[in-house]
Short mmCIF file of C-alpha atoms and ligand atoms in Angstrom, two decimals:
data_model
loop_
_atom_site.label_atom_id
_atom_site.label_comp_id
_atom_site.label_asym_id
_atom_site.label_seq_id
_atom_site.Cartn_x
_atom_site.Cartn_y
_atom_site.Cartn_z
CA UNK J 1 16.22 30.54 -2.70
CA UNK J 2 13.60 28.10 -3.96
CA UNK J 3 10.73 27.45 -1.56
CA UNK J 4 10.72 23.91 -0.22
CA UNK J 5 6.93 23.96 -0.31
CA UNK J 6 4.48 26.41 -1.75
CA UNK J 7 0.78 25.82 -1.17
CA UNK J 8 -1.62 28.28 -2.80
CA UNK J 9 -5.37 28.42 -2.17
CA UNK J 10 -5.67 24.72 -1.48
CA UNK J 11 -9.23 23.43 -1.30
CA UNK J 12 -10.04 19.82 -0.56
CA UNK J 13 -13.51 18.34 -0.36
CA UNK J 14 -14.49 14.79 0.49
CA UNK J 15 -17.37 13.30 -1.40
CA UNK J 16 -20.02 12.13 0.97
CA UNK J 17 -22.21 9.10 0.34
CA UNK J 18 -25.25 11.33 0.86
CA UNK J 19 -25.55 15.07 0.65
CA UNK J 20 -23.05 17.67 -0.43
CA UNK J 21 -19.29 17.23 -0.32
CA UNK J 22 -17.52 18.05 2.93
CA UNK J 23 -14.89 20.78 2.67
CA UNK J 24 -12.08 19.62 4.96
CA UNK J 25 -9.52 22.15 3.74
CA UNK J 26 -10.86 25.53 2.83
CA UNK J 27 -8.57 27.78 0.81
CA UNK J 28 -5.31 27.60 2.69
CA UNK J 29 -2.01 29.05 1.54
CA UNK J 30 1.43 28.84 3.08
CA UNK J 31 5.01 28.34 2.10
CA UNK J 32 7.98 26.70 3.77
CA UNK J 33 11.56 27.82 3.31
CA UNK J 34 14.46 25.44 3.15
CA UNK J 35 15.80 24.82 6.61
CA UNK J 36 12.48 25.77 8.19
CA UNK J 37 10.13 23.76 10.36
CA UNK J 38 6.53 24.72 9.75
CA UNK J 39 3.81 23.50 12.07
CA UNK J 40 0.13 22.91 11.56
CA UNK J 41 -1.36 23.20 15.03
CA UNK J 42 -4.92 22.10 15.55
CA UNK J 43 -7.10 19.50 17.26
CA UNK J 44 -8.37 16.30 15.65
CA UNK J 45 -10.44 17.00 12.58
CA UNK J 46 -8.90 20.41 11.87
CA UNK J 47 -7.69 19.31 8.42
CA UNK J 48 -3.98 18.69 9.06
CA UNK J 49 -3.77 15.20 7.57
CA UNK J 50 -5.96 16.15 4.64
CA UNK J 51 -3.61 19.02 3.83
CA UNK J 52 -0.68 16.63 4.03
CA UNK J 53 -2.31 14.03 1.77
CA UNK J 54 -2.76 16.78 -0.80
CA UNK J 55 0.84 17.91 -0.43
CA UNK J 56 2.09 14.40 -1.15
CA UNK J 57 -0.11 14.35 -4.24
CA UNK J 58 -1.86 11.21 -3.00
CA UNK J 59 -5.18 13.04 -2.72
CA UNK J 60 -5.98 15.37 -5.61
CA UNK J 61 -6.88 18.89 -4.56
CA UNK J 62 -10.19 20.35 -5.70
CA UNK J 63 -8.43 23.60 -6.45
CA UNK J 64 -5.25 25.45 -5.69
CA UNK J 65 -1.67 24.58 -6.43
CA UNK J 66 1.11 22.80 -4.58
CA UNK J 67 4.79 22.93 -5.48
CA UNK J 68 7.63 21.07 -3.80
CA UNK J 69 10.97 22.68 -4.69
CA UNK J 70 9.21 24.34 -7.58
CA UNK J 71 7.71 21.10 -8.91
CA UNK J 72 3.97 20.86 -9.16
CA UNK J 73 2.74 17.74 -7.35
CA UNK J 74 -0.23 17.17 -9.59
CA UNK J 75 1.55 17.86 -12.90
CA UNK J 76 4.81 16.23 -12.06
CA UNK J 77 4.32 13.95 -9.05
CA UNK J 78 7.39 11.79 -9.59
CA UNK J 79 9.80 14.65 -9.70
CA UNK J 80 8.08 16.45 -6.81
CA UNK J 81 8.15 13.34 -4.63
CA UNK J 82 11.78 12.71 -5.41
CA UNK J 83 12.35 15.62 -2.99
CA UNK J 84 9.88 14.37 -0.39
CA UNK J 85 9.84 12.08 2.64
CA UNK J 86 6.56 11.21 4.35
CA UNK J 87 5.67 9.91 7.78
CA UNK J 88 1.94 9.27 7.77
CA UNK J 89 -0.19 9.57 10.87
CA UNK J 90 -0.97 5.85 10.53
CA UNK J 91 1.68 3.19 10.58
CA UNK J 92 2.78 2.29 7.07
CA UNK J 93 5.88 0.21 7.78
CA UNK J 94 6.65 -2.76 5.57
CA UNK J 95 6.38 -5.49 8.15
CA UNK J 96 7.55 -8.20 5.77
CA UNK J 97 11.13 -6.94 6.14
CA UNK J 98 13.66 -6.21 8.83
CA UNK J 99 14.41 -2.54 9.46
CA UNK J 100 17.55 -2.40 7.38
CA UNK J 101 15.98 -4.35 4.51
CA UNK J 102 13.00 -2.01 4.54
CA UNK J 103 15.27 0.96 4.25
CA UNK J 104 17.04 -0.61 1.31
CA UNK J 105 13.84 -1.36 -0.57
CA UNK J 106 12.33 2.03 0.32
CA UNK J 107 15.40 3.81 -1.04
CA UNK J 108 15.05 1.75 -4.20
CA UNK J 109 11.75 3.48 -4.98
CA UNK J 110 13.76 6.71 -5.23
CA UNK J 111 16.41 5.13 -7.41
CA UNK J 112 18.82 5.64 -4.51
CA UNK J 113 21.98 3.55 -4.80
CA UNK J 114 22.02 0.55 -2.49
CA UNK J 115 25.37 1.34 -0.82
CA UNK J 116 24.35 4.92 -0.14
CA UNK J 117 21.01 3.77 1.25
CA UNK J 118 22.70 1.30 3.55
CA UNK J 119 25.34 3.66 4.84
CA UNK J 120 22.82 6.41 5.49
CA UNK J 121 20.40 3.82 6.91
CA UNK J 122 22.93 2.56 9.44
CA UNK J 123 23.87 6.07 10.42
CA UNK J 124 20.24 7.00 11.06
CA UNK J 125 19.50 3.76 12.91
CA UNK J 126 22.36 4.57 15.22
CA UNK J 127 21.22 8.12 15.82
CA UNK J 128 17.59 7.08 16.39
CA UNK J 129 18.82 4.44 18.85
CA UNK J 130 17.47 1.59 16.77
CA UNK J 131 20.73 0.08 15.60
CA UNK J 132 20.48 -3.07 17.72
CA UNK J 133 17.04 -3.69 16.19
CA UNK J 134 18.22 -3.38 12.60
CA UNK J 135 17.72 -7.04 11.78
CA UNK J 136 14.36 -7.43 13.47
CA UNK J 137 11.00 -7.20 11.75
CA UNK J 138 9.35 -3.89 12.52
CA UNK J 139 6.30 -5.66 13.93
CA UNK J 140 8.53 -6.97 16.74
CA UNK J 141 9.33 -3.43 17.90
CA UNK J 142 7.44 -1.44 20.50
CA UNK J 143 4.97 1.15 19.26
CA UNK J 144 7.31 3.99 20.10
CA UNK J 145 10.21 2.41 18.24
CA UNK J 146 8.06 1.83 15.19
CA UNK J 147 7.03 5.46 15.25
CA UNK J 148 10.64 6.62 15.45
CA UNK J 149 11.53 4.26 12.63
CA UNK J 150 8.80 5.65 10.43
CA UNK J 151 10.21 9.15 10.88
CA UNK J 152 13.69 7.82 10.20
CA UNK J 153 12.51 6.23 6.97
CA UNK J 154 11.05 9.55 5.82
CA UNK J 155 14.48 11.14 6.24
CA UNK J 156 16.44 8.34 4.59
CA UNK J 157 16.75 9.65 1.06
CA UNK J 158 17.88 13.12 2.16
CA UNK J 159 14.67 14.76 0.99
CA UNK J 160 14.36 18.52 0.77
CA UNK J 161 11.00 18.33 2.53
CA UNK J 162 9.67 15.87 5.09
CA UNK J 163 6.06 15.65 6.11
CA UNK J 164 5.59 14.46 9.67
CA UNK J 165 1.97 13.86 10.60
CA UNK J 166 1.80 13.83 14.41
CA UNK J 167 5.22 12.20 14.67
CA UNK J 168 5.47 12.00 18.42
CA UNK J 169 2.13 10.33 19.12
CA UNK J 170 2.71 7.37 21.39
CA UNK J 171 6.31 8.23 22.22
CA UNK J 172 7.66 8.26 25.76
CA UNK J 173 9.52 11.43 26.84
CA UNK J 174 12.94 9.91 26.14
CA UNK J 175 12.01 8.82 22.59
CA UNK J 176 10.35 12.14 22.01
CA UNK J 177 13.58 13.92 22.91
CA UNK J 178 15.54 11.76 20.47
CA UNK J 179 13.00 12.54 17.80
CA UNK J 180 13.05 16.25 18.48
CA UNK J 181 16.85 16.29 18.29
CA UNK J 182 16.75 14.52 14.94
CA UNK J 183 14.14 16.90 13.59
CA UNK J 184 16.32 19.83 14.62
CA UNK J 185 19.37 18.23 13.04
CA UNK J 186 17.51 17.59 9.80
CA UNK J 187 16.48 21.21 9.76
CA UNK J 188 19.95 22.53 10.49
CA UNK J 189 21.19 20.56 7.48
CA UNK J 190 18.87 22.61 5.30
CA UNK J 191 15.86 20.28 5.21
CA UNK J 192 12.35 21.68 5.45
CA UNK J 193 9.67 20.13 7.64
CA UNK J 194 5.91 20.23 7.51
CA UNK J 195 4.82 18.99 10.91
CA UNK J 196 1.35 18.54 12.31
CA UNK J 197 0.70 18.31 15.97
CA UNK J 198 -1.88 18.92 18.60
CA UNK J 199 0.84 19.20 21.26
CA UNK J 200 1.46 22.86 21.90
CA UNK J 201 4.84 22.19 23.51
CA UNK J 202 6.01 20.31 20.42
CA UNK J 203 4.92 23.15 18.15
CA UNK J 204 6.57 25.68 20.44
CA UNK J 205 9.84 23.80 20.64
CA UNK J 206 10.29 22.69 17.03
CA UNK J 207 8.52 25.09 14.76
CA UNK J 208 9.92 28.27 13.31
CA UNK J 209 6.42 29.19 12.27
CA UNK J 210 3.09 27.78 13.34
CA UNK J 211 -0.18 27.91 11.46
CA UNK J 212 -3.21 27.89 13.70
CA UNK J 213 -5.58 25.63 11.80
CA UNK J 214 -9.22 25.19 12.64
CA UNK J 215 -12.03 23.69 10.56
CA UNK J 216 -9.93 23.65 7.42
CA UNK J 217 -8.77 27.24 7.62
CA UNK J 218 -5.51 28.85 8.69
CA UNK J 219 -6.50 31.48 11.22
CA UNK J 220 -3.04 32.94 11.64
CA UNK J 221 0.55 32.01 10.99
CA UNK J 222 3.66 33.36 12.72
CA UNK J 223 6.47 32.25 14.95
CA UNK J 224 5.33 30.80 18.29
CA UNK J 225 6.75 33.77 20.17
CA UNK J 226 4.97 36.24 17.94
CA UNK J 227 1.69 34.40 18.22
CA UNK J 228 1.91 34.39 21.98
CA UNK J 229 2.99 38.02 22.19
CA UNK J 230 0.30 39.11 19.78
CA UNK J 231 -2.68 37.28 21.22
CA UNK J 232 -1.86 36.81 24.88
CA UNK J 233 0.99 39.14 25.81
CA UNK J 234 4.03 38.20 27.79
CA UNK J 235 2.60 38.31 31.30
CA UNK J 236 2.45 35.10 33.27
CA UNK J 237 -0.93 33.45 33.40
CA UNK J 238 -2.62 32.35 36.55
CA UNK J 239 -4.41 29.08 36.10
CA UNK J 240 -6.55 27.10 38.48
CA UNK J 241 -5.41 23.59 37.73
CA UNK J 242 -7.40 22.06 40.59
CA UNK J 243 -10.13 23.63 42.65
CA UNK J 244 -8.39 25.88 45.11
CA UNK J 245 -4.91 25.33 43.62
CA UNK J 246 -3.56 28.09 41.42
CA UNK J 247 -0.38 28.16 39.42
CA UNK J 248 1.29 30.90 37.43
CA UNK J 249 2.95 29.86 34.22
CA UNK J 250 4.18 31.53 31.04
CA UNK J 251 1.58 31.92 28.29
CA UNK J 252 1.66 29.24 25.61
CA UNK J 253 0.23 28.24 22.24
CA UNK J 254 -2.68 26.50 23.87
CA UNK J 255 -3.81 29.90 25.14
CA UNK J 256 -3.34 31.31 21.66
CA UNK J 257 -5.35 28.52 20.11
CA UNK J 258 -8.21 29.04 22.52
CA UNK J 259 -8.19 32.78 21.99
CA UNK J 260 -8.09 32.54 18.21
CA UNK J 261 -10.54 29.70 17.66
CA UNK J 262 -12.58 29.42 20.83
CA UNK J 263 -11.61 25.72 20.84
CA UNK J 264 -9.18 23.77 22.96
CA UNK J 265 -6.37 21.75 21.41
CA UNK J 266 -7.06 18.79 23.62
CA UNK J 267 -3.62 17.33 23.28
CA UNK J 268 -1.18 19.11 25.54
CA UNK J 269 1.03 17.01 27.78
CA UNK Q 1 7.08 3.61 -15.58
CA UNK Q 2 8.41 0.10 -16.22
CA UNK Q 3 11.38 0.83 -14.03
CA UNK Q 4 9.20 1.86 -11.10
CA UNK Q 5 6.90 -1.13 -11.56
CA UNK Q 6 9.90 -3.40 -11.56
CA UNK Q 7 11.19 -1.92 -8.30
CA UNK Q 8 7.93 -2.70 -6.58
CA UNK Q 9 7.72 -6.14 -8.18
CA UNK Q 10 11.19 -6.72 -6.80
CA UNK Q 11 9.92 -5.89 -3.31
CA UNK Q 12 7.44 -8.77 -3.60
CA UNK Q 13 10.05 -11.04 -5.02
CA UNK Q 14 12.40 -10.20 -2.13
CA UNK Q 15 9.68 -11.09 0.37
CA UNK Q 16 9.14 -14.37 -1.48
CA UNK Q 17 12.85 -15.16 -1.50
CA UNK Q 18 13.25 -14.19 2.12
CA UNK Q 19 10.52 -16.61 3.17
CA UNK Q 20 11.49 -19.13 0.56
CA UNK Q 21 10.34 -22.23 2.38
CA UNK Q 22 6.97 -20.66 3.08
CA UNK Q 23 6.79 -19.40 -0.48
CA UNK Q 24 7.63 -22.76 -1.96
CA UNK Q 25 5.22 -24.66 0.26
CA UNK Q 26 2.33 -22.30 -0.40
CA UNK Q 27 3.06 -22.06 -4.11
CA UNK Q 28 3.91 -25.61 -5.08
CA UNK Q 29 2.35 -27.99 -2.60
CA UNK Q 30 -1.27 -27.29 -3.39
CA UNK Q 31 -1.11 -27.86 -7.16
CA UNK Q 32 0.98 -30.97 -6.57
CA UNK Q 33 -1.59 -32.35 -4.14
CA UNK Q 34 -4.34 -31.82 -6.69
CA UNK Q 35 -2.16 -33.42 -9.33
CA UNK Q 36 -1.63 -36.57 -7.35
CA UNK Q 37 -5.07 -36.85 -5.80
CA UNK Q 38 -6.98 -36.33 -9.02
CA UNK Q 39 -4.42 -37.33 -11.62
CA UNK Q 40 -3.46 -40.62 -10.05
CA UNK Q 41 -6.41 -41.19 -7.71
CA UNK Q 42 -9.28 -40.47 -10.06
CA UNK Q 43 -7.15 -41.14 -13.11
CA UNK Q 44 -6.76 -44.78 -12.15
CA UNK Q 45 -10.57 -45.19 -12.01
CA UNK Q 46 -11.31 -43.36 -15.23
CA UNK Q 47 -8.83 -44.38 -17.90
CA UNK Q 48 -9.98 -42.21 -20.80
CA UNK Q 49 -12.62 -39.64 -21.74
CA UNK Q 50 -13.96 -37.76 -24.72
CA UNK Q 51 -13.12 -34.09 -24.84
CA UNK Q 52 -14.23 -32.00 -27.80
CA UNK Q 53 -14.15 -35.05 -30.01
CA UNK Q 54 -10.70 -36.18 -28.87
CA UNK Q 55 -10.07 -39.21 -26.67
CA UNK Q 56 -7.74 -38.31 -23.83
CA UNK Q 57 -6.28 -40.12 -20.90
CA UNK Q 58 -8.10 -38.84 -17.85
CA UNK Q 59 -4.84 -38.14 -16.08
CA UNK Q 60 -3.62 -35.92 -18.91
CA UNK Q 61 -6.99 -34.19 -19.03
CA UNK Q 62 -6.89 -33.47 -15.31
CA UNK Q 63 -3.24 -32.41 -15.26
CA UNK Q 64 -3.94 -29.76 -17.89
CA UNK Q 65 -7.03 -28.66 -15.98
CA UNK Q 66 -4.97 -28.25 -12.84
CA UNK Q 67 -2.82 -25.76 -14.71
CA UNK Q 68 -5.89 -23.54 -14.95
CA UNK Q 69 -6.87 -24.23 -11.36
CA UNK Q 70 -3.37 -23.26 -10.18
CA UNK Q 71 -3.59 -19.93 -11.99
CA UNK Q 72 -6.99 -19.38 -10.43
CA UNK Q 73 -6.15 -20.23 -6.84
CA UNK Q 74 -2.68 -18.77 -6.44
CA UNK Q 75 -3.30 -15.56 -8.36
CA UNK Q 76 -6.76 -14.91 -6.96
CA UNK Q 77 -5.88 -15.59 -3.34
CA UNK Q 78 -2.67 -13.60 -3.48
CA UNK Q 79 -4.48 -10.68 -5.11
CA UNK Q 80 -7.53 -10.81 -2.86
CA UNK Q 81 -6.16 -11.70 0.58
CA UNK Q 82 -2.59 -10.51 0.04
CA UNK Q 83 -3.83 -7.37 -1.67
CA UNK Q 84 -6.31 -6.66 1.10
CA UNK Q 85 -3.63 -7.08 3.76
CA UNK Q 86 -1.23 -4.82 1.92
CA UNK Q 87 -3.91 -2.22 1.29
CA UNK Q 88 -5.74 -2.29 4.62
CA UNK Q 89 -3.49 -3.59 7.36
CA UNK Q 90 0.05 -2.94 6.19
CA UNK Q 91 -0.75 0.12 4.07
CA UNK Q 92 2.10 -0.84 1.77
CA UNK Q 93 0.37 0.71 -1.22
CA UNK Q 94 -0.07 4.03 0.57
CA UNK Q 95 3.53 4.04 1.78
CA UNK Q 96 5.01 3.40 -1.65
CA UNK Q 97 2.64 5.70 -3.49
CA UNK Q 98 4.09 8.81 -1.81
CA UNK Q 99 7.55 8.02 -3.17
CA UNK Q 100 8.40 8.69 -6.83
CA UNK Q 101 6.45 5.50 -7.61
CA UNK Q 102 2.80 6.24 -8.39
CA UNK Q 103 -0.17 4.29 -7.07
CA UNK Q 104 -0.97 3.04 -10.57
CA UNK Q 105 2.53 1.62 -10.82
CA UNK Q 106 2.25 0.01 -7.38
CA UNK Q 107 -0.99 -1.71 -8.41
CA UNK Q 108 0.46 -2.91 -11.71
CA UNK Q 109 3.31 -4.40 -9.73
CA UNK Q 110 0.81 -6.08 -7.40
CA UNK Q 111 -0.97 -7.76 -10.31
CA UNK Q 112 2.26 -8.69 -12.06
CA UNK Q 113 3.69 -10.18 -8.89
CA UNK Q 114 0.55 -12.18 -8.11
CA UNK Q 115 0.71 -13.50 -11.65
CA UNK Q 116 4.41 -14.26 -11.32
CA UNK Q 117 3.79 -16.33 -8.23
CA UNK Q 118 0.98 -18.24 -9.88
CA UNK Q 119 3.23 -18.84 -12.87
CA UNK Q 120 5.82 -20.40 -10.55
CA UNK Q 121 3.15 -22.83 -9.38
CA UNK Q 122 2.04 -23.54 -12.93
CA UNK Q 123 5.65 -24.17 -13.86
CA UNK Q 124 5.78 -27.01 -11.33
CA UNK Q 125 2.65 -28.56 -12.83
CA UNK Q 126 4.01 -28.18 -16.35
CA UNK Q 127 7.25 -29.77 -15.28
CA UNK Q 128 5.58 -32.83 -13.81
CA UNK Q 129 3.11 -33.14 -16.66
CA UNK Q 130 6.00 -33.06 -19.12
CA UNK Q 131 8.14 -35.50 -17.15
CA UNK Q 132 5.39 -38.10 -16.92
CA UNK Q 133 4.83 -37.65 -20.63
CA UNK Q 134 1.30 -36.24 -20.54
CA UNK Q 135 2.20 -32.78 -21.89
CA UNK Q 136 3.83 -31.80 -25.12
CA UNK Q 137 7.14 -30.27 -24.00
CA UNK Q 138 7.22 -27.67 -26.76
CA UNK Q 139 3.58 -26.94 -25.94
CA UNK Q 140 4.46 -26.48 -22.26
CA UNK Q 141 7.24 -24.03 -23.08
CA UNK Q 142 5.07 -22.10 -25.53
CA UNK Q 143 2.32 -22.04 -22.91
CA UNK Q 144 4.35 -20.12 -20.29
CA UNK Q 145 3.41 -16.62 -21.50
CA UNK Q 146 -0.22 -17.70 -21.68
CA UNK Q 147 0.09 -19.05 -18.13
CA UNK Q 148 1.23 -15.61 -17.07
CA UNK Q 149 -1.64 -13.84 -18.82
CA UNK Q 150 -4.14 -16.31 -17.37
CA UNK Q 151 -2.71 -15.63 -13.93
CA UNK Q 152 -2.96 -11.88 -14.50
CA UNK Q 153 -6.64 -12.32 -15.18
CA UNK Q 154 -7.24 -14.01 -11.82
CA UNK Q 155 -4.88 -11.67 -10.00
CA UNK Q 156 -6.90 -8.73 -11.27
CA UNK Q 157 -10.11 -10.41 -10.08
CA UNK Q 158 -8.44 -10.80 -6.70
CA UNK Q 159 -7.34 -7.18 -6.52
CA UNK Q 160 -10.79 -6.09 -7.62
CA UNK Q 161 -12.36 -8.14 -4.83
CA UNK Q 162 -9.88 -6.69 -2.30
CA UNK Q 163 -10.77 -3.19 -3.44
CA UNK Q 164 -14.47 -3.82 -2.81
CA UNK Q 165 -14.27 -5.82 0.44
CA UNK Q 166 -15.05 -3.82 3.57
CA UNK Q 167 -13.48 -6.47 5.78
CA UNK Q 168 -11.21 -9.36 5.01
CA UNK Q 169 -14.06 -11.78 5.81
CA UNK Q 170 -16.10 -10.35 2.96
CA UNK Q 171 -13.64 -11.85 0.50
CA UNK Q 172 -15.32 -15.14 1.46
CA UNK Q 173 -18.40 -14.24 -0.60
CA UNK Q 174 -16.78 -14.15 -4.04
CA UNK Q 175 -14.51 -16.98 -2.96
CA UNK Q 176 -17.40 -19.35 -2.22
CA UNK Q 177 -19.91 -17.99 -4.72
CA UNK Q 178 -17.64 -17.45 -7.72
CA UNK Q 179 -14.15 -18.89 -7.40
CA UNK Q 180 -15.03 -22.33 -5.97
CA UNK Q 181 -17.95 -22.89 -8.37
CA UNK Q 182 -15.64 -22.03 -11.27
CA UNK Q 183 -13.09 -24.47 -9.94
CA UNK Q 184 -15.73 -27.20 -9.92
CA UNK Q 185 -17.68 -26.44 -13.09
CA UNK Q 186 -15.38 -24.77 -15.59
CA UNK Q 187 -13.88 -27.89 -17.08
CA UNK Q 188 -11.04 -28.63 -14.69
CA UNK Q 189 -12.42 -32.04 -13.65
CA UNK Q 190 -14.83 -32.94 -16.41
CA UNK Q 191 -15.59 -31.64 -19.91
CA UNK Q 192 -18.24 -28.95 -19.77
CA UNK Q 193 -20.12 -30.68 -22.58
CA UNK Q 194 -21.48 -32.87 -19.78
CA UNK Q 195 -23.38 -29.94 -18.33
CA UNK Q 196 -26.97 -29.12 -19.39
CA UNK Q 197 -26.82 -26.87 -22.43
CA UNK Q 198 -27.87 -23.55 -20.87
CA UNK Q 199 -25.59 -24.08 -17.87
CA UNK Q 200 -22.81 -25.01 -20.27
CA UNK Q 201 -23.28 -21.76 -22.15
CA UNK Q 202 -23.02 -19.69 -19.00
CA UNK Q 203 -19.99 -21.67 -17.89
CA UNK Q 204 -18.28 -20.92 -21.20
CA UNK Q 205 -18.49 -17.23 -20.39
CA UNK Q 206 -16.75 -17.63 -17.02
CA UNK Q 207 -13.06 -16.79 -17.07
CA UNK Q 208 -11.66 -20.16 -15.96
CA UNK Q 209 -13.24 -22.09 -18.83
CA UNK Q 210 -11.26 -20.32 -21.53
CA UNK Q 211 -8.12 -20.61 -19.43
CA UNK Q 212 -8.53 -24.39 -19.10
CA UNK Q 213 -9.38 -24.71 -22.81
CA UNK Q 214 -6.23 -22.79 -23.75
CA UNK Q 215 -4.05 -24.84 -21.42
CA UNK Q 216 -5.33 -28.10 -22.97
CA UNK Q 217 -4.92 -26.83 -26.50
CA UNK Q 218 -1.26 -26.03 -25.85
CA UNK Q 219 -0.42 -29.01 -23.69
CA UNK Q 220 -2.59 -31.75 -25.20
CA UNK Q 221 -3.10 -30.32 -28.70
CA UNK Q 222 -6.87 -30.37 -28.32
CA UNK Q 223 -9.22 -28.09 -30.30
CA UNK Q 224 -9.97 -24.55 -29.14
CA UNK Q 225 -13.38 -23.34 -28.13
CA UNK Q 226 -13.21 -19.78 -29.31
CA UNK Q 227 -16.24 -18.57 -27.41
CA UNK Q 228 -14.77 -19.38 -24.02
CA UNK Q 229 -11.30 -18.20 -25.00
CA UNK Q 230 -12.71 -14.89 -26.23
CA UNK Q 231 -14.67 -14.56 -23.01
CA UNK Q 232 -11.48 -15.00 -20.97
CA UNK Q 233 -9.70 -12.40 -23.07
CA UNK Q 234 -12.53 -9.98 -22.40
CA UNK Q 235 -12.31 -10.69 -18.65
CA UNK Q 236 -8.58 -10.01 -18.76
CA UNK Q 237 -8.83 -6.82 -20.78
CA UNK Q 238 -11.64 -5.50 -18.62
CA UNK Q 239 -10.47 -6.52 -15.17
CA UNK Q 240 -6.83 -5.46 -15.21
CA UNK Q 241 -7.67 -1.77 -15.68
CA UNK Q 242 -10.88 -2.08 -13.67
CA UNK Q 243 -9.15 -3.58 -10.65
CA UNK Q 244 -6.52 -0.84 -10.71
CA UNK Q 245 -9.05 1.94 -10.99
CA UNK Q 246 -11.26 0.38 -8.34
CA UNK Q 247 -8.38 0.09 -5.89
CA UNK Q 248 -7.38 3.67 -6.64
CA UNK Q 249 -10.92 4.78 -5.98
CA UNK Q 250 -10.86 2.99 -2.66
CA UNK Q 251 -7.62 4.61 -1.52
CA UNK Q 252 -7.63 8.05 -3.08
CA UNK Q 253 -10.24 10.35 -1.64
N1 ADP F 301 -11.72 9.99 3.85
C1 ADP F 301 -12.52 10.92 4.41
N2 ADP F 301 -13.81 11.02 4.03
C2 ADP F 301 -14.62 11.96 4.58
N3 ADP F 301 -14.21 12.83 5.51
C3 ADP F 301 -12.94 12.78 5.92
C4 ADP F 301 -12.03 11.82 5.40
N4 ADP F 301 -10.82 12.01 5.99
C5 ADP F 301 -11.00 13.02 6.85
N5 ADP F 301 -12.25 13.48 6.82
C6 ADP F 301 -12.81 14.61 7.61
O1 ADP F 301 -12.08 15.77 7.29
C7 ADP F 301 -11.83 16.55 8.44
C8 ADP F 301 -10.34 16.76 8.60
O2 ADP F 301 -9.73 15.52 8.89
P1 ADP F 301 -8.17 15.37 9.03
O3 ADP F 301 -7.52 16.06 7.90
O4 ADP F 301 -7.89 13.94 9.21
O5 ADP F 301 -7.92 16.18 10.37
P2 ADP F 301 -6.67 16.16 11.35
O6 ADP F 301 -5.54 15.45 10.69
O7 ADP F 301 -6.38 17.61 11.60
O8 ADP F 301 -7.11 15.48 12.59
C9 ADP F 301 -12.46 15.80 9.60
O9 ADP F 301 -13.75 16.35 9.84
C10 ADP F 301 -12.60 14.39 9.09
O10 ADP F 301 -13.69 13.75 9.68
MG1 MG F 302 -4.59 13.79 11.29
#
């Protein structure tokens, strides 16, 4: 089966006003199968968003190749992006329109028929618990609702691959659960997901495979269970969470991250 | 390519239609105010004037000048402030440019829309100028494509300014140091022959002068000053691609 995403030896450098260019992504390779959720786990500055900007084709890579469903994003960006949905880390909603109007105009950029866009739009609004907000401007929604809506929009055109850059930032536990359910549903319908997060529980729960990313490099990449078993073992961990107060808990990806990189994730909840 | 540009243009048009009252007020009221204040106000004090060897009614002279001013103000402000908001605050460009529409296409649509909106405003001025009998009606119809090109020139200046501004306040510099002086000195209100010769020469090279000259030649059948018209064409041909590449440089790292 065709790979949903194939990234080979991606290098991305940012030009600096003074001095040499800064290499934010340093020769990373990975692939995502259809129906798979692939996580980039790393703290702020690890290079997750940079990788994603290259995958969308918005930032040109310095070297390496990127194919979405076999289509090269730099050679053939239109056809590659036809298969892609993106939820940026920043808010990029079109606040001039109501939710349902935004979905209609967004689908138009894909040449998606209006009726199909609307019927799928309504279905997703219902599932994301945003249906009663459909006729409001997105700027009138709470931050968490806007975030959910941005993920929804990425899934609207039934893309083969969605990129979700820290999708659950700013969500309350209830909204996060809705989002996680939708991500799992999207996946079970054969969609592939490239997800970045610095929440180890999110990575553990959603991702079939996790890449441990630090300073622009992938240190290791396996399923969460394998990573934990390989680096930490399966024994419970005793942790002093307050002076004099110890707790035993199962090992998690945070432990793996620390072991592999010597850094903390700084984002667990 | 054209198809994608049109889809994005349509997004702008839909916003305009959705906020029609706002759109109409901000597009039509300003040129109409200038028309009445200067056309009738000043026009009643100054009956006629000499322009490139032709005697014109001042009101007709001013009406045709306001065509150029309308292109300047609507297209520049939409491109500069609107463009900055869409690029910086709303991130509309970034959102669309990860769909099958490319960033180049998004930016073309931005310029074409800004020009469309300015052309709506110009249309109102042309309509009034023709109704009161100051403009040649066939000239006004033939002028419409030129109105659009003139507006594209100022839209591209606006988008260029947006691409260079670090904050939205910084747009004030070109606005006060370039756009307003052009509005006052490029032949909207008085013939530039009145200016000292060296100043007049510089003014002829500014983009609004050629735009006003062209508008008058179509609408009032006055002679053409080819130097200023050529200068405006150069501004157009340079700034449309330059504004797009400058905005791309700002966004794409
Ligand atoms: N536009 C840019 N110019 C220069 N450096 C950048 C730019 N964007 C990101 N960086 C740097 O690249 C590194 C990776 O950033 P990013 O990909 O945003 O990380 P993450 O998404 O994992 O937090 C960071 O050190 C960041 O400061
Ligand atoms: Mg990031």
